[in-house]
Short mmCIF file of C-alpha atoms in Angstrom, two decimals:
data_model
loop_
_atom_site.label_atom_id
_atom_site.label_comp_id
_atom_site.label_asym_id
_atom_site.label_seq_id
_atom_site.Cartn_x
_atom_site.Cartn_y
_atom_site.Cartn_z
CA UNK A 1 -153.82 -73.92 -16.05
CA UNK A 2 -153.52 -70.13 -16.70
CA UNK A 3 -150.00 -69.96 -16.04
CA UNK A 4 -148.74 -73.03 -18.51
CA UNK A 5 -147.82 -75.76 -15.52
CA UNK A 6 -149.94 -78.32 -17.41
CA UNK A 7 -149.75 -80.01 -21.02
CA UNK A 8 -153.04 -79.69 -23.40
CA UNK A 9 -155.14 -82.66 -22.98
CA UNK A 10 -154.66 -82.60 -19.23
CA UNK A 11 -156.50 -80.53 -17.15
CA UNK A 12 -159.95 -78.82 -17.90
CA UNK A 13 -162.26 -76.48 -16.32
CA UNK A 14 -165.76 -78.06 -15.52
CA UNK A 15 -168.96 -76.26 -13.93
CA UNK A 16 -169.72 -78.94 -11.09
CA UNK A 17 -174.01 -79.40 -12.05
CA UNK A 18 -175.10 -83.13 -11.94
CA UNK A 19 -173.67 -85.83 -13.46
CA UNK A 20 -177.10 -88.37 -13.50
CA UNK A 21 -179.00 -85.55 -15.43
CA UNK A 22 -180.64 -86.40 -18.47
CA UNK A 23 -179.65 -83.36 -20.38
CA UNK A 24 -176.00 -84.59 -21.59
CA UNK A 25 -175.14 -80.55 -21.92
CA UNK A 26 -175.90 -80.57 -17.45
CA UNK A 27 -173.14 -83.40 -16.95
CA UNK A 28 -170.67 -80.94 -15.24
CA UNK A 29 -169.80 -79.31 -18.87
CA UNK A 30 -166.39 -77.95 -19.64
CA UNK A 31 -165.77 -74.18 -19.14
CA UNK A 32 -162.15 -74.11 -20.19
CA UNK A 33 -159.36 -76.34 -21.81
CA UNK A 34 -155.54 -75.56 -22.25
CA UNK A 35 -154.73 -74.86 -25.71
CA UNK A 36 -150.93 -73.67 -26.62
CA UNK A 37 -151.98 -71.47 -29.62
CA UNK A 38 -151.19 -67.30 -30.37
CA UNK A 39 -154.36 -65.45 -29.83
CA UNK A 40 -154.42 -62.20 -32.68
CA UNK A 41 -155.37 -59.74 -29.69
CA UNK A 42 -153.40 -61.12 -26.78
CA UNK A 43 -151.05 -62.97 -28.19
CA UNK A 44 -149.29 -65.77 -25.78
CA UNK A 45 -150.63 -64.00 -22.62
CA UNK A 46 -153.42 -66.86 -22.23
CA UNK A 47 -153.14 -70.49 -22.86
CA UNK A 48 -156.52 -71.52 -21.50
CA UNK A 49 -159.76 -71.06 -23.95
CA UNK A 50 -163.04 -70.86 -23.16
CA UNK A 51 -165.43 -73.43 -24.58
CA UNK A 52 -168.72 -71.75 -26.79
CA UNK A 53 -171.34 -72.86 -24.34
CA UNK A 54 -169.59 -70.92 -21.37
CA UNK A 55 -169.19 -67.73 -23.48
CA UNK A 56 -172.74 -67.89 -25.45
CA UNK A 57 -174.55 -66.61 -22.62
CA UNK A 58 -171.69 -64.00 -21.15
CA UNK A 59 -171.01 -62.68 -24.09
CA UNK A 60 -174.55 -61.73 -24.79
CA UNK A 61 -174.58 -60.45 -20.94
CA UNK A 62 -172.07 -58.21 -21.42
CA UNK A 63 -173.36 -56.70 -24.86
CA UNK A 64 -176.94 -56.82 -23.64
CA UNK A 65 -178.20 -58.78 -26.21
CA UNK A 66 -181.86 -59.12 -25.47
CA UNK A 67 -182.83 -62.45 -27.48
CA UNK A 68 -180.60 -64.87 -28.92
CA UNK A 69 -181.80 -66.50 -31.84
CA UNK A 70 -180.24 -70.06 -32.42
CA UNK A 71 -181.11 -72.54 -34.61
CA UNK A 72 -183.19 -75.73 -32.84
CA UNK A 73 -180.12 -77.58 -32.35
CA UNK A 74 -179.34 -75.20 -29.57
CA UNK A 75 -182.77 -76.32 -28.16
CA UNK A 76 -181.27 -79.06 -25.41
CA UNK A 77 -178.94 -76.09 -24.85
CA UNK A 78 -180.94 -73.24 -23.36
CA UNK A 79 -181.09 -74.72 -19.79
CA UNK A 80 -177.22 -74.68 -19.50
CA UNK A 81 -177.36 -71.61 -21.25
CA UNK A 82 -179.76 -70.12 -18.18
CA UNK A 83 -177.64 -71.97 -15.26
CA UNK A 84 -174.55 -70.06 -16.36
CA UNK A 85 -176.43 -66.70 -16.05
CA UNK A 86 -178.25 -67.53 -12.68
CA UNK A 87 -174.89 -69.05 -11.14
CA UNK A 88 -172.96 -66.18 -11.68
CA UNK A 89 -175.99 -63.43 -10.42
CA UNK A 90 -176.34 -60.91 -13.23
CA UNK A 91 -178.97 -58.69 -12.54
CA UNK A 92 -178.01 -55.40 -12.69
CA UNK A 93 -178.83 -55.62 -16.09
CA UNK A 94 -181.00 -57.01 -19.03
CA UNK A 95 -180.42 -61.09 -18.54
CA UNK A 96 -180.20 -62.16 -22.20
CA UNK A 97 -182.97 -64.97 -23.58
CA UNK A 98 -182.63 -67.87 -26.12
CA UNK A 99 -185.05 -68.67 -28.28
CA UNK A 100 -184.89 -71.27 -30.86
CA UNK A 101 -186.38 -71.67 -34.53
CA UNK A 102 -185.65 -73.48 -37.54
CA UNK A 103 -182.93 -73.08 -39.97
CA UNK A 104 -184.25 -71.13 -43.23
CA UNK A 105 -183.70 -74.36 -45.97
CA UNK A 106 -184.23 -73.58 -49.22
CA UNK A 107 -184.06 -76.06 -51.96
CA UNK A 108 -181.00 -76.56 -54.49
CA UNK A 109 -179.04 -74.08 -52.45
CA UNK A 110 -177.35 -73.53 -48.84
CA UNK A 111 -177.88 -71.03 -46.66
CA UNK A 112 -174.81 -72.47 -44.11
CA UNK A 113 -172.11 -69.65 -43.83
CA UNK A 114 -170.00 -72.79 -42.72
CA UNK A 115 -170.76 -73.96 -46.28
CA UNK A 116 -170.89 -71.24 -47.95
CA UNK A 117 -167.13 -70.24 -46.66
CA UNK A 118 -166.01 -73.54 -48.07
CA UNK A 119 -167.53 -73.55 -51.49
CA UNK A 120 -166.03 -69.61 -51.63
CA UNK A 121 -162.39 -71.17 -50.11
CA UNK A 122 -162.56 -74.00 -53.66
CA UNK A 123 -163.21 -71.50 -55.78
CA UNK A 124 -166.50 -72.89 -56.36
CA UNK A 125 -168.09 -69.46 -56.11
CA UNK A 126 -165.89 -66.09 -55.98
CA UNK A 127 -167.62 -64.44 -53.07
CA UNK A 128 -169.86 -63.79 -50.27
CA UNK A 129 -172.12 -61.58 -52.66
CA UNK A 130 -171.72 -64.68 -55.87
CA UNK A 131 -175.19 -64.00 -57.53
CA UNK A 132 -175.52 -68.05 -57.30
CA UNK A 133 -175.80 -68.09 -52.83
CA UNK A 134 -178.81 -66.59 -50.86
CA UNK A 135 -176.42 -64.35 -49.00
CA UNK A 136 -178.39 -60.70 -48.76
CA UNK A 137 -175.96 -58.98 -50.67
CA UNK A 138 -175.33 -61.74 -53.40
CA UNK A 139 -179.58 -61.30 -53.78
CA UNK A 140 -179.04 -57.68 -54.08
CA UNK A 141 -176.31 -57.91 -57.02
CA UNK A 142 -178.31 -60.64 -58.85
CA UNK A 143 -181.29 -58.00 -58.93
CA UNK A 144 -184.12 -59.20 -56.15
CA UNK A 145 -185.74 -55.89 -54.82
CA UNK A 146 -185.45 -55.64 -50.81
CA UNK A 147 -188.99 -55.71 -50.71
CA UNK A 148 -189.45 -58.99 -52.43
CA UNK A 149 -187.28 -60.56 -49.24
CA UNK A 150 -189.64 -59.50 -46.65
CA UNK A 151 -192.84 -60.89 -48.30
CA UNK A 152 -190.69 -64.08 -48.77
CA UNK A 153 -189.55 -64.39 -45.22
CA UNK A 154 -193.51 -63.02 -44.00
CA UNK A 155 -194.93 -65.64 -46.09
CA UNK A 156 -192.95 -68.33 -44.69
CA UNK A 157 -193.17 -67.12 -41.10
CA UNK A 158 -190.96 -68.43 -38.11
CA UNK A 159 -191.61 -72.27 -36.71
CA UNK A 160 -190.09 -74.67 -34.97
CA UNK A 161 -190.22 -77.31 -37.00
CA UNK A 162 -187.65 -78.09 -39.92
CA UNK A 163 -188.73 -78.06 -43.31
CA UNK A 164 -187.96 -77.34 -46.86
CA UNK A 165 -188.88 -74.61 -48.57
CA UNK A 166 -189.18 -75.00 -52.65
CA UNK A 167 -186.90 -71.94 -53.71
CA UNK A 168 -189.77 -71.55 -56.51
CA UNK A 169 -191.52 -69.29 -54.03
CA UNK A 170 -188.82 -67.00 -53.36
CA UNK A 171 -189.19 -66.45 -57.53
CA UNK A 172 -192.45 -65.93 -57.32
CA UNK A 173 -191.85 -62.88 -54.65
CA UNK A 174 -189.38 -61.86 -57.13
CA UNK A 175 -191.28 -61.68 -60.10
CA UNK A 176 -194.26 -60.25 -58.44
CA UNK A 177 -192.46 -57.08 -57.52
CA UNK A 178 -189.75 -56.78 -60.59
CA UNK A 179 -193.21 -56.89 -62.77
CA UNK A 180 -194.26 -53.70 -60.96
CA UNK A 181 -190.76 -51.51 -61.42
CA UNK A 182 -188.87 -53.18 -64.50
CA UNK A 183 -188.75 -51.18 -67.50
CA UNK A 184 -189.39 -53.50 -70.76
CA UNK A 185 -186.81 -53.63 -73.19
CA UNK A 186 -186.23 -55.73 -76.40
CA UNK A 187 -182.69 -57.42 -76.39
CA UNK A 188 -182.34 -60.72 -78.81
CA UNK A 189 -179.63 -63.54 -76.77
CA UNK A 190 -179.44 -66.37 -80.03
CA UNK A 191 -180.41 -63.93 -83.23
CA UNK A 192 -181.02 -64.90 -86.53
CA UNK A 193 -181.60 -62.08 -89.22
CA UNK A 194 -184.58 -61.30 -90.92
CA UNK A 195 -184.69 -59.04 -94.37
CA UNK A 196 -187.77 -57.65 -95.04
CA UNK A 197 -187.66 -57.37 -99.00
CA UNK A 198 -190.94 -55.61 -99.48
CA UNK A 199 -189.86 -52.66 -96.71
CA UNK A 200 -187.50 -49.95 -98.41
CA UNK A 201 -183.92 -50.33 -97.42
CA UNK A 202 -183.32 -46.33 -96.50
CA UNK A 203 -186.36 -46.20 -94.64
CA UNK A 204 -185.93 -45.75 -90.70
CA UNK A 205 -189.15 -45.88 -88.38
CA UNK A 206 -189.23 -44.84 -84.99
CA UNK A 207 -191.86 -46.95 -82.88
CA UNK A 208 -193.62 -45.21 -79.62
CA UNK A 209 -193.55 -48.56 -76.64
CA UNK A 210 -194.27 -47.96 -73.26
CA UNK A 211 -191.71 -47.95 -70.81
CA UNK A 212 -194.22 -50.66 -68.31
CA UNK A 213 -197.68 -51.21 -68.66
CA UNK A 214 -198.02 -51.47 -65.13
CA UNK A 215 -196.99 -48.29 -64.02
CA UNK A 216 -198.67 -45.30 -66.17
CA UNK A 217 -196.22 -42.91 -64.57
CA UNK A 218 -193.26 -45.08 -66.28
CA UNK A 219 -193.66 -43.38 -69.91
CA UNK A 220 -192.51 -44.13 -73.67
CA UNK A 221 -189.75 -44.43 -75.46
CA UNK A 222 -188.46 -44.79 -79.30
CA UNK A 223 -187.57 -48.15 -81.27
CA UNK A 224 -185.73 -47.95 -84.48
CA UNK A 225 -187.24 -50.23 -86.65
CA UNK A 226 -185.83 -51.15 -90.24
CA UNK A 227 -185.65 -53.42 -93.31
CA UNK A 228 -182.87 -55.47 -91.24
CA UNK A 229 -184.05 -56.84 -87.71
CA UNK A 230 -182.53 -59.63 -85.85
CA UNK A 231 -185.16 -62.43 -84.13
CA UNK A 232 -184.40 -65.32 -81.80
CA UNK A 233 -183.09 -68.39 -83.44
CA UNK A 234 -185.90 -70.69 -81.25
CA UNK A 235 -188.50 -68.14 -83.00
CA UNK A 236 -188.59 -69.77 -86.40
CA UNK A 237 -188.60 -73.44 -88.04
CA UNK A 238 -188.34 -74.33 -91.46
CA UNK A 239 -191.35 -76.69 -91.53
CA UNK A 240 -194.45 -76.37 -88.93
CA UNK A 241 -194.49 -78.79 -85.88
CA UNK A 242 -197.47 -79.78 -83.65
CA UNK A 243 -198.24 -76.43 -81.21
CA UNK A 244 -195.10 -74.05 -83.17
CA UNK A 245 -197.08 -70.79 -83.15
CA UNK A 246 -194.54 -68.44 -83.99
CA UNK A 247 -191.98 -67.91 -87.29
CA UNK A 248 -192.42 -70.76 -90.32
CA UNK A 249 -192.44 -70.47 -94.05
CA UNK A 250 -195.66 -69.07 -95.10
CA UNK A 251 -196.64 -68.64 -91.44
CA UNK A 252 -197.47 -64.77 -89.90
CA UNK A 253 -196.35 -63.01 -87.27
CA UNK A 254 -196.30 -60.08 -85.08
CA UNK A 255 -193.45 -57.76 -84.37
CA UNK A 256 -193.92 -56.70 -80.93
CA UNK A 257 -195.17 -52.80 -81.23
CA UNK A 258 -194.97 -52.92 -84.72
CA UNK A 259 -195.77 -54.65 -87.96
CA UNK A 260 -196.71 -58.72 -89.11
CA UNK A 261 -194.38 -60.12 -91.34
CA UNK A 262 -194.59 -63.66 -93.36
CA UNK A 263 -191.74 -65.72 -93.79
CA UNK A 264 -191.05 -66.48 -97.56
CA UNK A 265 -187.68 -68.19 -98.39
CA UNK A 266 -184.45 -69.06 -95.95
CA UNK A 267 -180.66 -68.65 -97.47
CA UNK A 268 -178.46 -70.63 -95.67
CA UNK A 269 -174.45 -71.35 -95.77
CA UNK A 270 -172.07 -73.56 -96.82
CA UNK A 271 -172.86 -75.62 -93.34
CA UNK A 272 -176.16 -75.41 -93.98
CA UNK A 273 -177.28 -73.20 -91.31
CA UNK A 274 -179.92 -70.83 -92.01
CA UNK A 275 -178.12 -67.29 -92.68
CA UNK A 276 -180.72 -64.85 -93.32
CA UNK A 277 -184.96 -65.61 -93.78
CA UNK A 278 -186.75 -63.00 -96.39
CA UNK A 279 -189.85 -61.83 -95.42
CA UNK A 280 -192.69 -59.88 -96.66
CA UNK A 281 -194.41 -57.31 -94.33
CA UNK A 282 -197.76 -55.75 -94.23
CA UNK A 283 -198.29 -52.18 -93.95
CA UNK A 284 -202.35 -52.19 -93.10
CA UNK A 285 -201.13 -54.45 -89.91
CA UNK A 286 -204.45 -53.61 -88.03
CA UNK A 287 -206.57 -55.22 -90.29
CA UNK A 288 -204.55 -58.44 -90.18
CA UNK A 289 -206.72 -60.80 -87.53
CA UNK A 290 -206.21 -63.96 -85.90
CA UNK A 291 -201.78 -63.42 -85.65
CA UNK A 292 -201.46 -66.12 -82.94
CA UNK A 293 -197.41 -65.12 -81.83
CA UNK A 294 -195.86 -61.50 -81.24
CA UNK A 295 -192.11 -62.00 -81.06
CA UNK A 296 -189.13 -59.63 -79.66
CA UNK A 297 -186.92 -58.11 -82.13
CA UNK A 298 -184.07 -55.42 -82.30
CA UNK A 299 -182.86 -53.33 -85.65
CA UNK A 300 -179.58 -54.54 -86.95
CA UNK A 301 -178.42 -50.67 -87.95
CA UNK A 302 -178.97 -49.99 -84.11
CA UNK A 303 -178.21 -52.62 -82.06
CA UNK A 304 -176.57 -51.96 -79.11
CA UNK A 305 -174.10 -55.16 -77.55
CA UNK A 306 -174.48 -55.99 -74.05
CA UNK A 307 -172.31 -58.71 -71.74
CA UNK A 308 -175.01 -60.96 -69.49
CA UNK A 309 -174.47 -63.26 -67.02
CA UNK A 310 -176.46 -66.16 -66.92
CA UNK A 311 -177.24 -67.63 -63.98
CA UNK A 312 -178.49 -71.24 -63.17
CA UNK A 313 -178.96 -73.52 -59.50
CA UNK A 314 -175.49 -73.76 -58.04
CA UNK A 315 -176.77 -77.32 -57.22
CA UNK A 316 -178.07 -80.28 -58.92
CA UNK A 317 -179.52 -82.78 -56.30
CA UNK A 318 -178.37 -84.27 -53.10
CA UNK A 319 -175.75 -87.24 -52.83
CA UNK A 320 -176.28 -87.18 -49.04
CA UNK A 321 -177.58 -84.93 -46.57
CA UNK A 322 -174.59 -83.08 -46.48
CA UNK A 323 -173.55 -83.29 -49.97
CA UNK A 324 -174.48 -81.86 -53.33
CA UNK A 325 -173.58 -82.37 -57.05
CA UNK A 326 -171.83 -78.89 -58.08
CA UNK A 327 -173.73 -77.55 -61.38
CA UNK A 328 -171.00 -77.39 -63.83
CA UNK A 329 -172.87 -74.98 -65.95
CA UNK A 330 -174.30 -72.38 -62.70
CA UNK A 331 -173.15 -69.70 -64.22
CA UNK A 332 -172.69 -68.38 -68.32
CA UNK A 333 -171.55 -65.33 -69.78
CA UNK A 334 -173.04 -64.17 -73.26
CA UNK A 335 -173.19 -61.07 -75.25
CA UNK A 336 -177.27 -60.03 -76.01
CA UNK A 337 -178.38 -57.06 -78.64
CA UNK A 338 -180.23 -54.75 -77.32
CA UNK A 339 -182.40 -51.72 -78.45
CA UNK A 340 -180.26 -48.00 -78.03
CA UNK A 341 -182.48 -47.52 -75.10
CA UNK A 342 -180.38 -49.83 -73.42
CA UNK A 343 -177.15 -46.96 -74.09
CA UNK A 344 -178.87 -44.68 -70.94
CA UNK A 345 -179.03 -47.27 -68.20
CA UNK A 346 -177.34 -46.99 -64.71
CA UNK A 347 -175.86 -49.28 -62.77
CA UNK A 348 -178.48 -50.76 -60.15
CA UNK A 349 -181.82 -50.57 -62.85
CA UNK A 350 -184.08 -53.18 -63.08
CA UNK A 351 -185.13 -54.01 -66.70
CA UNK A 352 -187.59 -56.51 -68.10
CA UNK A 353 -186.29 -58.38 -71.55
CA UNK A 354 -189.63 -58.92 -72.70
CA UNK A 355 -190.53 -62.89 -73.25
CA UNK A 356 -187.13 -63.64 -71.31
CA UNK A 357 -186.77 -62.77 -68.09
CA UNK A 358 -185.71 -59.51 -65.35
CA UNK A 359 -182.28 -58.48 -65.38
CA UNK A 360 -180.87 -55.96 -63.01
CA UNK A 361 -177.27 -53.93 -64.40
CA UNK A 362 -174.54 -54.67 -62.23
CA UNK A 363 -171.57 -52.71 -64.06
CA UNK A 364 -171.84 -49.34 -66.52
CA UNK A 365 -168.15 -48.33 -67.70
CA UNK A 366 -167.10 -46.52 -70.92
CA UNK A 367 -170.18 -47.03 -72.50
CA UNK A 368 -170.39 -50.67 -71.96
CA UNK A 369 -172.76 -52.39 -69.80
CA UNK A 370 -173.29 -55.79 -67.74
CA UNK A 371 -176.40 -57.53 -66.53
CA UNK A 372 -177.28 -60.05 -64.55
CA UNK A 373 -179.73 -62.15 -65.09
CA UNK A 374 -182.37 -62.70 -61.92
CA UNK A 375 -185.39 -64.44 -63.15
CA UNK A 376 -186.79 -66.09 -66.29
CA UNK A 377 -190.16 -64.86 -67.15
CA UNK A 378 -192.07 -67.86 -66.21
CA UNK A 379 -192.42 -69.35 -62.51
CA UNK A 380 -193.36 -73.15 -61.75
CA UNK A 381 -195.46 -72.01 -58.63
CA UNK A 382 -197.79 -70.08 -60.51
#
């Protein structure tokens, strides 16, 4: 066989073990086959291959792997994996173990590198560290802290039983820890402008906010704040609906860190879409009680533009258990305006866009910035 006298598909290698047992892997398994292909180390020197279950265990002999970890599939595998090492009498050395637990499934994902290579090979995602896959580095660039990860995997433990686990709770990990180091900014995604025709239009104000209320070490820093602000479009309606708290005509509401403003009167263009809203603002703020909504803003004369990634579940739901439905819309890039704090951020930061979600920088180049989004705010397993 090692010298070429036979064709592929006609002679094999088999360990002689016993034929009646009622292990299929004992029935005298194949150790080699002939295979006519160029090897990228040695070339056409060999044209016999060995088979995975001969090499599993020597392999891990010879680089004295202590345990190897499979997945439970290997489970009807171990006792061939043992008769190869006792057969050929290693003991000179550590004699390798296998130990079997179940695969780490996580919901609206894969964690397959099989899979993962293929969706990466379709252009389905761009990489091993896509943002969108639970590899360890496409967790890192999408903004999970390391330390998240282990309370994941600790809280899940290691069984031997297959199961799925609701990715919800690897979000909750996340958010639990991001809450702790993220410094909250203000950054507006879908803004619609707000005058404020009762604030003087020369007049800058520079608003003390701290840095994160759950770290008193984190400290302050300064918001400009002016007669031109930009809100989110979902903030405000034209006319009140059932449980609307926030922005409506002759409604009031709070500007995080700062004052509460009443909407008057909307101007809107030739489309009909609502161009600017004119409010009224009220310097004694403190005295104002009962202001139900504090909204996000940033100050048009200041804002600072920022590229964001958006990212969604790479999958929809199962067609099969093999197959999903790709999410068409995974992943979305958008431009957000930011506070100037924003203009001092490095790449690798971890930053809290407060009522949206944790964002972690991936890219800082010639004064331009790009973040990734890693969580939304809210968590379904809470």
């Amino acid at each position: 066989m090692k010298n070429g006298f036979f064709r592929e598909g006609t002679c094999v290698l088999r360990a002689k073990i016993d034929m009646s047992s009622p292990n299929i892997n004992m029935r005298d398994p194949i150790m080699y086959r002939i295979l006519y292909k160029t090897h990228h180390k040695t070339g056409s020197k060999w044209c016999i291959y060995p088979t995975y279950d001969w090499t599993h265990g020597q392999c891990d002999y010879i680089e004295q792997i202590s345990h190897s970890l499979c997945s439970l599939e290997f489970e009807n595998k171990r006792p061939l994996y043992n008769w190869f090492l006792e057969k050929i009498n290693l003991t000179s050395k550590i004699r390798p173990k296998q130990i079997e637990f179940s695969r780490l499934n996580i919901s609206n994902t894969v964690t397959s590198k099989r899979k993962i290579q293929y969706l990466i090979k379709k252009n389905i995602i761009y990489s091993w560290d896509d943002p969108r896959i639970l590899t360890i580095c496409g967790l890192k660039k999408r903004g999970y802290p390391s330390i998240a990860l282990k309370d994941f995997i600790h809280k899940i433990g290691i069984t031997k039983r297959n199961s799925m686990i609701d990715i919800s709770l690897l979000e909750y990990w996340g958010r639990k820890h991001l809450n702790k180091i993220s410094t909250r900014v203000m950054v507006v995604l879908n803004p619609v402008k707000i005058i404020i025709d009762n604030y003087c239009s020369n007049k800058i104000e520079w608003i003390k906010l701290k840095n994160n209320p759950e770290d008193k070490h984190s400290g302050i820093r300064n918001v400009p704040f002016s007669k031109n602000i930009y809100i989110e479009e979902s903030d405000f309606l034209e006319e009140k609906k059932d449980n609307f708290f926030r922005l409506f005509i002759g409604n009031k509401v709070r500007l995080k860190g700062s004052y509460v403003i009443e909407a008057k009167y909307v101007v809107k263009n030739e489309k009909g879409k609502i161009k600017e809203i004119h409010c009224n603002y009220f310097s004694k703020t403190e005295s104002i009680k009962k202001i139900r909504s504090t909204l996000h803003w940033v100050s048009i004369p200041h804002i600072f533009p920022i590229k964001i990634n958006i990212y969604k579940t790479l999958f929809l739901k199962k067609k099969n258990l093999d197959e999903y439905e790709i999410n068409p819309n995974s992943k979305k890039t958008i431009i957000g305006y930011a506070e100037p704090f924003l203009k001092k951020v490095k790449k690798g930061d971890y930053l809290q866009f407060q009522r949206i979600g944790y964002f972690c920088v991936e890219e800082v180049h010639n004064g331009k910035i790009i973040l990734n989004k890693t969580l939304s705010i809210k968590n379904k397993w809470e």
